[in-house]
Amino acid sequence: DSGVTQTPKHLITATGQRVTLRCSPRSGDLSVYWYQQSLDQGLQFLIQYYNGEERAKGNILERFSAQQFPDLHSELNLSSLELGDSALYFCASSKGASRNQPQHFGDGTRLSIL
Amino acid sequence: AQSVAQPEDQVNVAEGNPLTVKCTYSVSGNPYLFWYVQYPNRGLQFLLKYITGDNLVKGSYGFEAEFNKSQTSFHLKKPSALVSDSALYFCAVRDDGNTGKLIFGQGTTLQVKP
């Protein structure tokens, strides 16, 4: 068990809808990262938050947004969903933001768009 | 730009035999390298990292990795494979900016046969 909790585990919705994915980092971890895993794109970094502030942005679509709350949990919001958004979305956390710290991953949220 | 390549989609090995999963990297400065393993329907589990120091890094579950600067490689190894080692393995490099984002290879499926 990594200590990173993601909810829900599975989400099935329709095109055009909006969903929210939730992540609770490991106790004491200040950094949260979001990744998308799909068959065609592999594992892609989306966005990073550190202690409530956005730290880095990757290939995140404008339809997607995220935030990290004062209690350090994070939410990833996906709107105007398209079929191509179907993927596994992972949250990871680390103590700080330095490059030598490993990230610990949750079990992911599997998003299926019908 | 940082990048990682895993040249083999799949590696097959018999139980009890040594295994190697290959990874090569391209970075602009000092490499911060990681190996992760993913079991079906689970998140990525951290195995080991290379930041600096000895070229042979020991990690979890009996895995080790050999860093070779001249060949820009970071191959994952294990002296004696177990059937339970069968999984998807990812090599990753840390971004060279002031963030912690990971750049992943495409993954290698390890199949250990009894």
XYZ file of C-alpha atoms in Angstrom:
228
model
C 0.000 0.000 0.000
C 1.566 3.284 -1.147
C -0.465 5.446 1.224
C -1.867 7.472 -1.679
C -5.635 7.174 -1.950
C -7.573 7.854 -5.111
C -11.335 7.900 -5.490
C -13.324 6.706 -7.259
C -11.613 3.594 -8.630
C -13.832 3.499 -11.682
C -15.888 6.162 -13.406
C -18.167 5.640 -16.368
C -19.751 8.642 -17.976
C -20.796 10.084 -21.311
C -19.266 12.540 -23.726
C -19.755 16.162 -22.799
C -19.954 15.469 -19.079
C -17.743 16.701 -16.247
C -16.070 14.578 -13.567
C -13.889 15.140 -10.528
C -11.115 12.779 -9.483
C -9.869 12.949 -5.928
C -6.472 12.213 -4.425
C -5.241 12.084 -0.842
C -1.451 12.089 -0.671
C 0.671 10.146 1.793
C 0.807 11.651 5.226
C 3.448 14.379 5.280
C 3.789 14.672 1.511
C 3.435 18.199 0.182
C 3.736 17.523 -3.551
C 0.985 16.010 -5.637
C 1.333 14.987 -9.269
C -1.277 13.892 -11.784
C -0.506 11.526 -14.652
C -2.602 10.064 -17.443
C -1.970 6.533 -18.708
C -3.389 5.464 -22.041
C -2.495 2.786 -24.564
C -1.510 5.213 -27.291
C 0.213 7.920 -25.215
C 1.680 5.876 -22.387
C 2.238 7.656 -19.079
C 2.010 11.417 -19.433
C 2.556 14.048 -16.771
C -0.348 16.433 -16.413
C 0.264 18.796 -13.525
C 2.048 19.195 -10.186
C 1.086 21.027 -7.025
C 3.331 21.791 -4.102
C 1.805 22.893 -0.815
C -1.250 24.321 -2.520
C 0.507 26.088 -5.376
C 0.772 24.966 -8.973
C 4.398 24.002 -9.598
C 4.543 22.562 -13.095
C 2.267 21.934 -16.016
C 2.596 19.212 -18.606
C 0.398 18.187 -21.498
C -2.805 19.094 -19.727
C -5.752 20.077 -21.876
C -7.541 23.362 -21.265
C -10.681 21.333 -20.475
C -8.812 19.873 -17.492
C -8.002 21.688 -14.285
C -6.716 20.789 -10.866
C -6.217 22.214 -7.427
C -4.650 21.294 -4.125
C -6.530 22.200 -0.982
C -5.203 23.377 2.412
C -5.434 19.826 3.758
C -3.190 18.843 0.788
C -5.684 16.636 -0.972
C -6.020 17.325 -4.654
C -8.759 17.172 -7.250
C -8.509 16.834 -10.999
C -11.502 18.183 -12.888
C -12.188 16.986 -16.410
C -14.909 18.724 -18.403
C -16.516 18.473 -21.848
C -15.343 14.899 -21.893
C -14.445 13.233 -25.174
C -14.012 9.587 -26.038
C -10.254 10.092 -26.157
C -10.201 11.083 -22.490
C -10.800 7.465 -21.535
C -7.695 6.488 -19.607
C -6.252 5.609 -16.243
C -5.520 8.714 -14.178
C -2.882 8.420 -11.488
C -2.065 10.644 -8.605
C 1.370 10.500 -7.003
C 2.876 12.285 -4.047
C 6.291 13.053 -2.625
C 7.552 14.833 0.463
C 8.940 17.812 -1.383
C 9.517 18.845 -4.948
C 13.186 18.009 -5.249
C 14.360 15.782 -8.028
C 15.838 13.017 -5.911
C 12.649 12.088 -4.085
C 10.668 9.140 -5.393
C 7.009 9.613 -6.133
C 4.493 7.209 -4.640
C 1.498 6.370 -6.763
C -2.101 5.627 -5.988
C -3.970 2.812 -7.707
C -5.578 5.196 -10.146
C -9.035 6.095 -11.375
C -10.134 4.324 -14.527
C -12.258 6.715 -16.574
C -14.431 5.287 -19.322
C -16.290 7.605 -21.659
C -19.215 6.065 -23.500
C 14.734 17.646 -23.594
C 14.885 14.672 -21.282
C 13.793 11.320 -22.664
C 13.826 7.661 -21.809
C 13.665 4.656 -24.108
C 12.850 1.064 -23.306
C 13.768 -0.835 -26.471
C 11.888 -4.034 -25.645
C 8.106 -4.247 -25.456
C 8.353 -7.645 -23.792
C 11.003 -9.728 -22.084
C 10.502 -13.436 -21.502
C 12.576 -15.357 -18.988
C 12.336 -18.693 -17.217
C 11.890 -18.774 -13.474
C 15.233 -18.967 -11.711
C 17.127 -17.352 -14.575
C 18.615 -13.871 -14.410
C 16.595 -11.085 -15.973
C 17.479 -7.750 -17.536
C 15.081 -5.014 -18.577
C 16.782 -2.361 -20.655
C 16.562 1.402 -20.425
C 18.506 4.172 -22.119
C 18.190 7.846 -21.365
C 18.947 11.252 -22.785
C 19.443 14.186 -20.419
C 21.051 17.582 -20.541
C 22.662 17.419 -17.113
C 23.022 14.864 -14.366
C 20.466 12.086 -14.667
C 17.980 11.307 -11.916
C 16.722 7.843 -12.856
C 13.985 5.652 -11.457
C 12.442 2.231 -11.992
C 8.811 1.479 -11.246
C 6.732 -1.694 -11.541
C 3.029 -1.877 -12.313
C 0.905 -4.913 -11.568
C -2.506 -5.333 -13.234
C -5.111 -2.877 -11.954
C -2.603 -1.292 -9.596
C -0.588 1.881 -9.460
C 3.135 2.135 -10.030
C 5.384 0.906 -7.253
C 8.789 2.481 -6.736
C 11.654 -0.019 -7.078
C 14.854 1.997 -6.997
C 16.562 5.199 -8.005
C 19.935 6.472 -9.134
C 20.923 9.981 -8.154
C 24.664 9.809 -7.652
C 27.275 7.460 -6.238
C 27.703 3.754 -6.924
C 26.775 2.626 -10.386
C 25.038 -0.457 -9.003
C 21.867 0.490 -7.175
C 19.962 -1.989 -5.038
C 16.215 -1.760 -4.675
C 13.103 -3.549 -3.536
C 12.223 -7.242 -4.081
C 15.801 -8.199 -4.987
C 16.012 -5.884 -7.983
C 19.068 -3.841 -8.821
C 20.013 -1.520 -11.624
C 23.287 -0.704 -13.283
C 23.977 2.879 -14.270
C 26.364 3.303 -17.198
C 27.158 6.890 -18.047
C 29.133 6.192 -21.211
C 26.321 4.083 -22.647
C 23.596 6.310 -21.143
C 21.879 3.212 -19.844
C 20.160 2.205 -16.633
C 19.256 -1.466 -16.980
C 17.151 -3.232 -14.377
C 18.415 -6.636 -13.252
C 17.600 -9.495 -10.952
C 19.800 -12.559 -10.429
C 16.936 -15.060 -10.195
C 13.496 -14.305 -11.618
C 10.253 -15.304 -9.920
C 6.903 -15.926 -11.598
C 5.524 -13.187 -9.344
C 7.926 -10.697 -10.979
C 5.732 -10.805 -14.104
C 4.477 -7.247 -14.528
C 4.947 -4.026 -16.486
C 8.177 -2.157 -15.762
C 8.790 1.517 -16.347
C 12.027 3.414 -16.445
C 11.755 7.147 -15.755
C 13.921 10.225 -15.635
C 13.278 13.322 -13.602
C 12.714 16.515 -15.524
C 15.679 18.890 -15.481
C 13.595 21.898 -14.566
C 12.710 23.013 -11.078
C 9.913 20.468 -10.833
C 9.612 16.872 -9.859
C 7.831 15.603 -12.911
C 8.780 12.187 -14.210
C 9.263 11.351 -17.872
C 8.502 7.688 -18.461
C 9.577 5.159 -21.018
C 6.893 3.217 -22.834
C 7.184 0.267 -20.487
C 8.401 -3.320 -20.812
C 6.253 -6.309 -19.997
C 8.208 -8.954 -18.131
C 6.889 -12.488 -18.462
C 8.468 -15.071 -16.158
C 7.499 -18.635 -17.004
C 7.630 -21.504 -14.537
